[in-house]
mmCIF file of C-alpha atoms in Angstrom:
data_model
loop_
_atom_site.group_PDB
_atom_site.id
_atom_site.type_symbol
_atom_site.label_atom_id
_atom_site.label_comp_id
_atom_site.label_asym_id
_atom_site.label_seq_id
_atom_site.Cartn_x
_atom_site.Cartn_y
_atom_site.Cartn_z
ATOM 1 C CA MET A 142 -27.104 0.713 -4.309
ATOM 2 C CA GLU A 143 -23.696 -0.120 -6.178
ATOM 3 C CA THR A 144 -20.889 -1.550 -4.719
ATOM 4 C CA ILE A 145 -17.733 0.280 -5.530
ATOM 5 C CA ILE A 146 -15.187 -1.222 -3.152
ATOM 6 C CA GLU A 147 -15.146 -4.881 -2.568
ATOM 7 C CA THR A 148 -12.953 -7.502 -0.752
ATOM 8 C CA LYS A 149 -13.187 -11.291 -0.716
ATOM 9 C CA ASP A 150 -11.178 -13.243 1.775
ATOM 10 C CA LEU A 151 -8.538 -10.559 1.373
ATOM 11 C CA THR A 152 -5.457 -11.827 3.376
ATOM 12 C CA LYS A 153 -2.260 -10.496 4.147
ATOM 13 C CA LYS A 154 0.519 -12.385 5.828
ATOM 14 C CA TYR A 155 4.058 -10.839 7.224
ATOM 15 C CA GLY A 156 5.723 -14.469 8.167
ATOM 16 C CA GLN A 157 3.478 -16.331 10.480
ATOM 17 C CA LYS A 158 1.456 -12.999 11.579
ATOM 18 C CA ARG A 159 -1.709 -12.309 9.677
ATOM 19 C CA ALA A 160 -1.776 -8.175 9.376
ATOM 20 C CA VAL A 161 -5.406 -9.103 7.595
ATOM 21 C CA ASP A 162 -7.315 -12.118 7.829
ATOM 22 C CA HIS A 163 -9.733 -13.068 5.248
ATOM 23 C CA LEU A 164 -11.417 -9.591 4.887
ATOM 24 C CA ASN A 165 -14.999 -9.544 3.227
ATOM 25 C CA LEU A 166 -16.105 -6.167 2.894
ATOM 26 C CA SER A 167 -18.445 -4.231 0.318
ATOM 27 C CA ILE A 168 -18.689 -0.423 0.106
ATOM 28 C CA GLN A 169 -21.585 1.137 -1.844
ATOM 29 C CA ARG A 170 -21.155 4.153 -3.978
ATOM 30 C CA GLY A 171 -21.544 7.578 -2.403
ATOM 31 C CA GLU A 172 -21.337 6.236 1.342
ATOM 32 C CA ILE A 173 -18.965 7.402 3.854
ATOM 33 C CA PHE A 174 -17.486 4.148 5.333
ATOM 34 C CA GLY A 175 -15.376 4.274 8.537
ATOM 35 C CA LEU A 176 -12.771 1.335 9.057
ATOM 36 C CA LEU A 177 -12.147 1.356 12.855
ATOM 37 C CA GLY A 178 -9.502 -0.361 15.028
ATOM 38 C CA PRO A 179 -6.668 0.301 17.171
ATOM 39 C CA ASN A 180 -3.014 0.927 15.894
ATOM 40 C CA GLY A 181 -1.953 -2.546 14.336
ATOM 41 C CA ALA A 182 -5.085 -3.604 13.629
ATOM 42 C CA GLY A 183 -4.606 -4.061 9.768
ATOM 43 C CA LYS A 184 -6.133 -0.872 8.659
ATOM 44 C CA THR A 185 -3.310 0.878 6.906
ATOM 45 C CA THR A 186 -2.469 -2.841 5.306
ATOM 46 C CA THR A 187 -5.916 -3.197 3.881
ATOM 47 C CA ILE A 188 -5.682 0.291 2.321
ATOM 48 C CA LEU A 189 -2.231 -0.481 0.583
ATOM 49 C CA MET A 190 -3.754 -3.465 -0.767
ATOM 50 C CA LEU A 191 -6.740 -1.295 -2.272
ATOM 51 C CA LEU A 192 -4.363 0.742 -3.821
ATOM 52 C CA GLY A 193 -2.246 -1.842 -5.593
ATOM 53 C CA LEU A 194 0.667 -0.660 -3.236
ATOM 54 C CA THR A 195 1.360 -4.098 -1.801
ATOM 55 C CA GLU A 196 0.076 -7.716 -3.024
ATOM 56 C CA PRO A 197 -2.207 -9.864 -0.925
ATOM 57 C CA SER A 198 -1.181 -13.208 0.313
ATOM 58 C CA GLY A 199 -4.679 -14.395 -0.513
ATOM 59 C CA GLY A 200 -8.039 -13.406 -2.083
ATOM 60 C CA THR A 201 -9.120 -10.272 -3.974
ATOM 61 C CA ALA A 202 -9.687 -6.818 -3.630
ATOM 62 C CA SER A 203 -11.513 -4.709 -6.493
ATOM 63 C CA ILE A 204 -12.582 -0.876 -7.037
ATOM 64 C CA ARG A 205 -15.342 -0.305 -9.523
ATOM 65 C CA GLY A 206 -14.653 -3.874 -11.016
ATOM 66 C CA MET A 207 -10.965 -3.690 -11.632
ATOM 67 C CA ASP A 208 -8.775 -5.893 -9.435
ATOM 68 C CA CYS A 209 -6.419 -3.821 -7.428
ATOM 69 C CA THR A 210 -3.346 -6.109 -7.707
ATOM 70 C CA ARG A 211 -3.700 -6.865 -11.456
ATOM 71 C CA ASN A 212 -4.794 -3.377 -12.393
ATOM 72 C CA PRO A 213 -3.117 -0.451 -9.932
ATOM 73 C CA ILE A 214 -2.877 1.901 -12.732
ATOM 74 C CA GLY A 215 -6.734 1.935 -13.515
ATOM 75 C CA VAL A 216 -7.255 1.842 -9.707
ATOM 76 C CA LYS A 217 -5.258 4.826 -9.218
ATOM 77 C CA SER A 218 -7.096 6.943 -12.136
ATOM 78 C CA ILE A 219 -10.247 6.970 -9.847
ATOM 79 C CA VAL A 220 -9.157 6.782 -6.393
ATOM 80 C CA GLY A 221 -7.354 9.650 -4.515
ATOM 81 C CA TYR A 222 -5.318 8.949 -1.254
ATOM 82 C CA LEU A 223 -4.866 10.805 2.007
ATOM 83 C CA PRO A 224 -2.193 9.604 4.080
ATOM 84 C CA ASP A 225 -2.073 9.682 7.577
ATOM 85 C CA ASN A 226 0.999 11.962 7.337
ATOM 86 C CA VAL A 227 0.553 14.413 4.274
ATOM 87 C CA GLY A 228 3.766 15.456 2.452
ATOM 88 C CA PHE A 229 4.519 18.336 0.368
ATOM 89 C CA TYR A 230 7.382 20.153 -0.987
ATOM 90 C CA PRO A 231 8.374 22.358 1.968
ATOM 91 C CA ASP A 232 10.004 24.963 0.048
ATOM 92 C CA MET A 233 7.219 25.466 -2.244
ATOM 93 C CA THR A 234 3.915 27.240 -1.637
ATOM 94 C CA GLY A 235 0.690 25.466 -1.409
ATOM 95 C CA ARG A 236 -0.119 26.922 -4.856
ATOM 96 C CA GLN A 237 2.963 25.465 -6.409
ATOM 97 C CA ASN A 238 2.259 22.145 -4.767
ATOM 98 C CA LEU A 239 -1.253 22.215 -6.267
ATOM 99 C CA ARG A 240 0.236 22.906 -9.552
ATOM 100 C CA PHE A 241 2.682 20.156 -9.583
ATOM 101 C CA THR A 242 0.129 17.590 -8.806
ATOM 102 C CA GLY A 243 -2.110 18.880 -11.511
ATOM 103 C CA ARG A 244 0.627 18.777 -14.161
ATOM 104 C CA LEU A 245 1.237 15.277 -13.103
ATOM 105 C CA ASN A 246 -2.433 14.745 -13.935
ATOM 106 C CA GLY A 247 -2.472 16.383 -17.405
ATOM 107 C CA LEU A 248 -3.498 19.717 -16.408
ATOM 108 C CA GLU A 249 -1.820 22.791 -18.437
ATOM 109 C CA GLY A 250 -2.282 26.669 -18.554
ATOM 110 C CA GLU A 251 -5.557 28.423 -17.963
ATOM 111 C CA ALA A 252 -7.222 24.898 -16.953
ATOM 112 C CA LEU A 253 -4.649 24.100 -14.309
ATOM 113 C CA GLU A 254 -4.917 27.737 -12.876
ATOM 114 C CA GLU A 255 -8.791 27.501 -12.738
ATOM 115 C CA ARG A 256 -8.372 24.241 -11.098
ATOM 116 C CA VAL A 257 -5.918 25.538 -8.427
ATOM 117 C CA ASN A 258 -8.098 28.498 -7.678
ATOM 118 C CA GLU A 259 -11.112 26.782 -7.407
ATOM 119 C CA LEU A 260 -9.685 23.834 -4.961
ATOM 120 C CA LEU A 261 -8.076 26.657 -2.787
ATOM 121 C CA LYS A 262 -11.185 28.121 -2.362
ATOM 122 C CA ARG A 263 -12.929 25.212 -1.680
ATOM 123 C CA VAL A 264 -10.815 24.076 1.146
ATOM 124 C CA GLY A 265 -10.499 27.369 2.604
ATOM 125 C CA MET A 266 -6.745 28.051 1.869
ATOM 126 C CA GLU A 267 -6.737 31.101 -0.337
ATOM 127 C CA GLU A 268 -5.074 33.325 2.019
ATOM 128 C CA ALA A 269 -2.328 30.728 2.624
ATOM 129 C CA ALA A 270 -1.982 29.655 -0.625
ATOM 130 C CA ASP A 271 1.198 31.532 -1.198
ATOM 131 C CA LYS A 272 2.941 30.709 1.750
ATOM 132 C CA LYS A 273 5.493 27.848 1.686
ATOM 133 C CA ALA A 274 4.112 24.687 2.855
ATOM 134 C CA GLY A 275 6.833 24.009 5.205
ATOM 135 C CA ILE A 276 5.210 26.403 7.861
ATOM 136 C CA TYR A 277 1.697 24.980 7.523
ATOM 137 C CA SER A 278 -0.116 23.562 10.490
ATOM 138 C CA LYS A 279 -1.395 20.069 10.611
ATOM 139 C CA GLY A 280 -4.913 21.199 9.935
ATOM 140 C CA MET A 281 -3.898 23.370 6.842
ATOM 141 C CA LYS A 282 -1.691 20.316 5.522
ATOM 142 C CA GLN A 283 -4.839 18.055 5.701
ATOM 143 C CA ARG A 284 -7.069 20.824 3.720
ATOM 144 C CA LEU A 285 -4.287 21.075 1.330
ATOM 145 C CA GLY A 286 -4.077 17.426 1.122
ATOM 146 C CA ILE A 287 -7.664 17.414 0.252
ATOM 147 C CA ALA A 288 -7.270 19.696 -2.723
ATOM 148 C CA ASP A 289 -4.445 17.942 -3.825
ATOM 149 C CA VAL A 290 -6.525 14.748 -3.978
ATOM 150 C CA LEU A 291 -9.569 16.438 -5.625
ATOM 151 C CA MET A 292 -7.086 17.704 -8.444
ATOM 152 C CA LYS A 293 -7.675 14.594 -10.416
ATOM 153 C CA ASP A 294 -11.327 14.686 -9.659
ATOM 154 C CA PRO A 295 -11.504 11.126 -8.098
ATOM 155 C CA GLU A 296 -14.629 8.980 -7.697
ATOM 156 C CA ILE A 297 -13.430 7.461 -4.540
ATOM 157 C CA ILE A 298 -11.190 8.987 -1.518
ATOM 158 C CA ILE A 299 -9.438 7.062 1.023
ATOM 159 C CA MET A 300 -8.362 8.570 4.032
ATOM 160 C CA ASP A 301 -5.899 7.094 6.530
ATOM 161 C CA GLU A 302 -6.216 8.714 10.013
ATOM 162 C CA PRO A 303 -7.492 12.127 8.447
ATOM 163 C CA THR A 304 -8.085 13.745 12.141
ATOM 164 C CA LEU A 305 -5.362 13.035 13.849
ATOM 165 C CA GLY A 306 -3.608 15.667 15.750
ATOM 166 C CA ILE A 307 -5.989 18.372 14.302
ATOM 167 C CA ASP A 308 -7.253 21.056 16.706
ATOM 168 C CA PRO A 309 -11.113 21.256 17.281
ATOM 169 C CA GLU A 310 -12.162 24.107 14.919
ATOM 170 C CA GLY A 311 -9.844 22.176 12.295
ATOM 171 C CA MET A 312 -11.742 19.095 13.049
ATOM 172 C CA ARG A 313 -15.203 20.667 12.241
ATOM 173 C CA GLU A 314 -14.201 22.135 9.144
ATOM 174 C CA LEU A 315 -12.496 18.840 7.794
ATOM 175 C CA LEU A 316 -15.521 16.692 8.840
ATOM 176 C CA GLU A 317 -17.700 19.350 7.098
ATOM 177 C CA MET A 318 -15.604 19.148 3.881
ATOM 178 C CA MET A 319 -16.031 14.977 4.291
ATOM 179 C CA ARG A 320 -19.786 15.134 4.208
ATOM 180 C CA GLU A 321 -19.715 17.646 1.465
ATOM 181 C CA LEU A 322 -17.392 15.263 -0.662
ATOM 182 C CA SER A 323 -19.940 12.513 -0.118
ATOM 183 C CA LYS A 324 -23.344 14.196 -0.096
ATOM 184 C CA SER A 325 -22.928 17.096 -2.556
ATOM 185 C CA ASP A 326 -20.002 15.722 -4.861
ATOM 186 C CA GLY A 327 -21.475 11.934 -4.940
ATOM 187 C CA ARG A 328 -17.986 10.391 -3.967
ATOM 188 C CA THR A 329 -17.274 7.431 -2.084
ATOM 189 C CA LEU A 330 -15.287 8.006 1.075
ATOM 190 C CA LEU A 331 -13.186 5.165 2.930
ATOM 191 C CA ILE A 332 -11.831 6.532 6.193
ATOM 192 C CA SER A 333 -9.376 4.435 8.366
ATOM 193 C CA SER A 334 -9.440 5.675 12.187
ATOM 194 C CA HIS A 335 -9.461 4.951 15.784
ATOM 195 C CA GLN A 336 -10.933 8.254 16.637
ATOM 196 C CA LEU A 337 -14.324 7.122 17.338
ATOM 197 C CA TYR A 338 -16.053 10.196 18.248
ATOM 198 C CA GLN A 339 -15.238 12.189 15.057
ATOM 199 C CA ILE A 340 -16.085 9.504 12.659
ATOM 200 C CA GLN A 341 -19.488 8.599 14.383
ATOM 201 C CA GLN A 342 -20.447 12.488 12.942
ATOM 202 C CA VAL A 343 -19.811 11.727 9.502
ATOM 203 C CA CYS A 344 -20.047 7.784 8.667
ATOM 204 C CA ASP A 345 -22.941 6.100 6.973
ATOM 205 C CA ARG A 346 -21.740 2.750 8.303
ATOM 206 C CA VAL A 347 -18.632 1.386 10.105
ATOM 207 C CA GLY A 348 -16.607 -1.779 10.362
ATOM 208 C CA ILE A 349 -14.754 -2.734 13.314
ATOM 209 C CA PHE A 350 -11.485 -4.071 12.725
ATOM 210 C CA VAL A 351 -9.412 -5.976 15.283
ATOM 211 C CA GLU A 352 -6.187 -8.002 14.788
ATOM 212 C CA GLY A 353 -6.723 -8.407 11.041
ATOM 213 C CA LYS A 354 -10.439 -9.175 11.345
ATOM 214 C CA LEU A 355 -13.610 -7.299 10.490
ATOM 215 C CA ILE A 356 -15.613 -8.343 13.667
ATOM 216 C CA ALA A 357 -18.689 -6.143 12.989
ATOM 217 C CA CYS A 358 -20.093 -4.049 10.140
ATOM 218 C CA GLY A 359 -23.272 -2.027 9.736
ATOM 219 C CA ARG A 360 -24.959 1.356 10.606
ATOM 220 C CA ILE A 361 -24.031 2.430 14.138
ATOM 221 C CA ARG A 362 -27.554 2.128 15.318
ATOM 222 C CA ASP A 363 -27.921 -1.414 14.077
ATOM 223 C CA LEU A 364 -24.645 -2.356 15.696
ATOM 224 C CA GLY A 365 -25.901 -0.899 18.883
ATOM 225 C CA LYS A 366 -29.027 -3.055 18.701
ATOM 226 C CA GLN A 367 -27.212 -6.038 17.908
ATOM 227 C CA ILE A 368 -24.804 -5.686 20.838
ATOM 228 C CA GLN A 369 -27.948 -5.450 23.140
ATOM 229 C CA LYS A 370 -29.638 -8.142 21.589
ATOM 230 C CA GLU A 371 -26.522 -10.418 21.967
ATOM 231 C CA ASN A 372 -25.163 -9.011 25.153
ATOM 232 C CA GLN A 373 -27.203 -7.081 27.544
ATOM 233 C CA TYR A 374 -28.785 -3.947 28.519
ATOM 234 C CA THR A 375 -26.586 -1.313 30.459
ATOM 235 C CA LEU A 376 -28.389 1.356 32.388
ATOM 236 C CA GLU A 377 -26.760 4.082 34.142
ATOM 237 C CA LEU A 378 -28.955 5.421 37.028
ATOM 238 C CA GLU A 379 -28.578 8.136 39.662
ATOM 239 C CA ALA A 380 -31.166 9.077 41.984
ATOM 240 C CA PHE A 381 -31.949 10.987 45.281
ATOM 241 C CA PRO A 382 -31.941 9.422 47.809
ATOM 242 C CA CYS A 383 -29.449 6.769 46.776
ATOM 243 C CA ASP A 384 -30.730 4.007 49.524
ATOM 244 C CA ASP A 385 -30.789 0.509 50.264
ATOM 245 C CA ARG A 386 -34.421 0.607 49.099
ATOM 246 C CA LEU A 387 -33.649 1.817 45.809
ATOM 247 C CA LEU A 388 -30.824 -0.942 45.481
ATOM 248 C CA ALA A 389 -33.316 -3.585 46.698
ATOM 249 C CA GLU A 390 -36.137 -2.749 44.168
ATOM 250 C CA ILE A 391 -33.661 -2.896 41.305
ATOM 251 C CA CYS A 392 -32.492 -6.501 42.582
ATOM 252 C CA ARG A 393 -35.783 -7.812 42.678
ATOM 253 C CA HIS A 394 -36.320 -7.605 38.902
ATOM 254 C CA GLU A 395 -35.641 -11.180 37.394
ATOM 255 C CA ALA A 396 -33.993 -9.410 34.331
ATOM 256 C CA VAL A 397 -31.030 -7.786 36.358
ATOM 257 C CA LYS A 398 -27.922 -9.630 35.853
ATOM 258 C CA ASP A 399 -25.522 -7.726 37.714
ATOM 259 C CA ILE A 400 -25.163 -4.231 39.480
ATOM 260 C CA SER A 401 -22.301 -2.010 40.098
ATOM 261 C CA LYS A 402 -21.832 1.263 41.852
ATOM 262 C CA GLU A 403 -19.570 4.104 40.982
ATOM 263 C CA GLY A 404 -19.925 7.018 43.526
ATOM 264 C CA ASN A 405 -23.596 7.574 43.752
ATOM 265 C CA MET A 406 -24.616 6.068 40.180
ATOM 266 C CA PHE A 407 -25.806 2.553 39.880
ATOM 267 C CA ILE A 408 -24.428 0.675 36.714
ATOM 268 C CA ILE A 409 -27.433 -2.004 36.065
ATOM 269 C CA GLN A 410 -26.952 -4.683 33.691
ATOM 270 C CA SER A 411 -30.085 -6.417 32.689
ATOM 271 C CA SER A 412 -31.585 -8.995 29.781
ATOM 272 C CA ARG A 413 -34.283 -6.246 28.746
ATOM 273 C CA ASP A 414 -34.818 -2.499 29.116
ATOM 274 C CA LEU A 415 -35.806 -1.701 32.416
ATOM 275 C CA ARG A 416 -36.223 2.059 32.002
ATOM 276 C CA LYS A 417 -40.034 2.284 31.813
ATOM 277 C CA GLU A 418 -40.639 -0.057 35.283
ATOM 278 C CA LEU A 419 -37.900 1.972 36.977
ATOM 279 C CA THR A 420 -39.266 5.397 36.135
ATOM 280 C CA GLU A 421 -42.651 4.346 37.130
ATOM 281 C CA TYR A 422 -41.073 3.316 40.538
ATOM 282 C CA LEU A 423 -38.800 6.046 41.037
ATOM 283 C CA GLY A 424 -41.541 8.640 40.237
ATOM 284 C CA ASN A 425 -44.359 6.801 42.662
ATOM 285 C CA SER A 426 -41.871 6.344 45.466
ATOM 286 C CA GLY A 427 -40.479 9.969 45.937
ATOM 287 C CA TYR A 428 -37.258 9.533 44.335
ATOM 288 C CA THR A 429 -35.475 12.510 42.243
ATOM 289 C CA VAL A 430 -33.965 11.110 38.887
ATOM 290 C CA LEU A 431 -30.750 13.059 38.504
ATOM 291 C CA HIS A 432 -29.382 10.686 35.644
ATOM 292 C CA MET A 433 -30.833 7.969 33.403
ATOM 293 C CA HIS A 434 -28.823 6.626 30.533
ATOM 294 C CA GLN A 435 -29.188 3.407 28.608
ATOM 295 C CA LYS A 436 -25.607 2.701 27.063
ATOM 296 C CA GLY A 437 -25.027 0.930 23.961
ATOM 297 C CA GLY A 438 -26.120 3.530 21.233
ATOM 298 C CA ASP A 439 -23.020 5.343 20.875
ATOM 299 C CA LEU A 440 -19.952 4.341 18.942
ATOM 300 C CA ASP A 441 -17.508 4.226 21.621
ATOM 301 C CA GLU A 442 -19.799 1.902 23.690
ATOM 302 C CA ILE A 443 -20.461 -0.010 20.555
ATOM 303 C CA TYR A 444 -16.704 -0.331 19.868
ATOM 304 C CA ARG A 445 -16.002 -1.714 23.659
ATOM 305 C CA LEU A 446 -18.163 -4.291 23.601
ATOM 306 C CA TYR A 447 -17.322 -5.670 20.272
ATOM 307 C CA PHE A 448 -13.519 -5.284 21.290
ATOM 308 C CA GLU A 449 -14.421 -6.965 24.482
ATOM 309 C CA LYS A 450 -16.417 -9.774 22.669
ATOM 310 C CA ALA A 451 -13.344 -10.396 20.355
ATOM 311 C CA GLY A 452 -11.340 -11.198 23.638
ATOM 312 C CA GLN A 453 -9.581 -7.877 23.881
ATOM 313 C CA SER A 454 -9.422 -5.469 26.940
ATOM 314 C CA ASN A 455 -8.121 -2.036 27.751
ATOM 315 C CA GLU A 456 -6.407 -0.768 30.685
ATOM 316 C CA ASN A 457 -9.317 1.829 31.488
ATOM 317 C CA ASN A 458 -11.871 -1.086 31.531
ATOM 318 C CA ARG A 459 -9.478 -2.914 34.035
ATOM 319 C CA ASN A 460 -9.050 -0.048 36.514
ATOM 320 C CA GLU A 461 -12.656 0.805 36.247
ATOM 321 C CA LYS A 462 -13.511 -2.759 37.432
ATOM 322 C CA LYS A 463 -10.959 -2.169 40.220
ATOM 323 C CA THR A 464 -12.744 0.953 41.528
ATOM 324 C CA SER A 465 -16.402 0.089 41.148
ATOM 325 C CA ARG A 466 -18.151 -1.581 44.113
ATOM 326 C CA ARG A 467 -19.998 -4.562 42.968
ATOM 327 C CA PHE A 468 -23.306 -6.057 44.628
ATOM 328 C CA ARG A 469 -23.864 -9.746 44.060
ATOM 329 C CA PHE A 470 -27.187 -11.488 44.804
ATOM 330 C CA PRO A 471 -27.865 -15.134 44.625
ATOM 331 C CA ALA A 472 -29.896 -16.640 41.766
ATOM 332 C CA ARG A 473 -33.411 -16.741 42.233
ATOM 333 C CA LYS A 474 -35.899 -19.702 42.495
ATOM 334 C CA LYS A 475 -38.237 -19.563 39.916
ATOM 335 C CA SER A 476 -40.884 -19.221 42.788
ATOM 336 C CA GLU A 477 -39.224 -16.292 43.686
ATOM 337 C CA LYS A 478 -39.318 -14.343 40.373
ATOM 338 C CA LYS A 479 -41.665 -11.867 39.445
#
């Protein structure tokens, strides 16, 4: 695979604060890469340095071998940028806005009109094309924004919070367009977002960004496996009856580190996967399994665990710990272990 976007120790300081702290990142041609993190993590600052719109305090950023700071014009010629708040001239129609962008990129006459019509059709904006952009919804502006970006036929598209404020149907259409831009067109997409569920559906790889640092990077399934290996397995188990006999069976496993109970559901933290053993016990002992789920494979859980690993926490997690009932049991002697 060809590396098309690369940063080496990329750093940006504002006074004593490091907005981006020695970022090392490689993005391959044709992939959809999600840069994930909370507001203020440094995602937008990173994008601005990639676009040559702000200079780094240290390190380098390059796109297709071009230094983003020294050759911003060359970078902009192959990169399309969709900001989080797409701006159009409100008194011009969608079609007129696209014509304006096309002329800025050297298109004229019949070639310009063909390109405008083609892109309006592609993003599903034909019916609204001759209405003023000032009355467009957020989703319509995002679709027109993609058409606007595609006017210069870029190799790379950078999107900053593209799904923010879009309704479910508009979200579905936008995600489908992202897939098509990558898989059908062969373009490279860098998507900055804090909306994890949507990003999980389209990204080939993700990078988790916290306080200017890239704390994890890879395919979602690989990050999930790594978290389990480094941290622990977390199993949600709900069975009927939910009694002391079941609790005692769970506690006797030497791999169990901690158990909490939320309603009728046990949250079991262990050093290995206990699903097979517990399923056999439940089946042989007359229990009915109502719910069993090994956490860690979805992006929300991966993000939370890496976020906590980086020394962060959120209010929801604190509240959950206050309301859950925990079962503590003394450490076993070696002779007591299975």
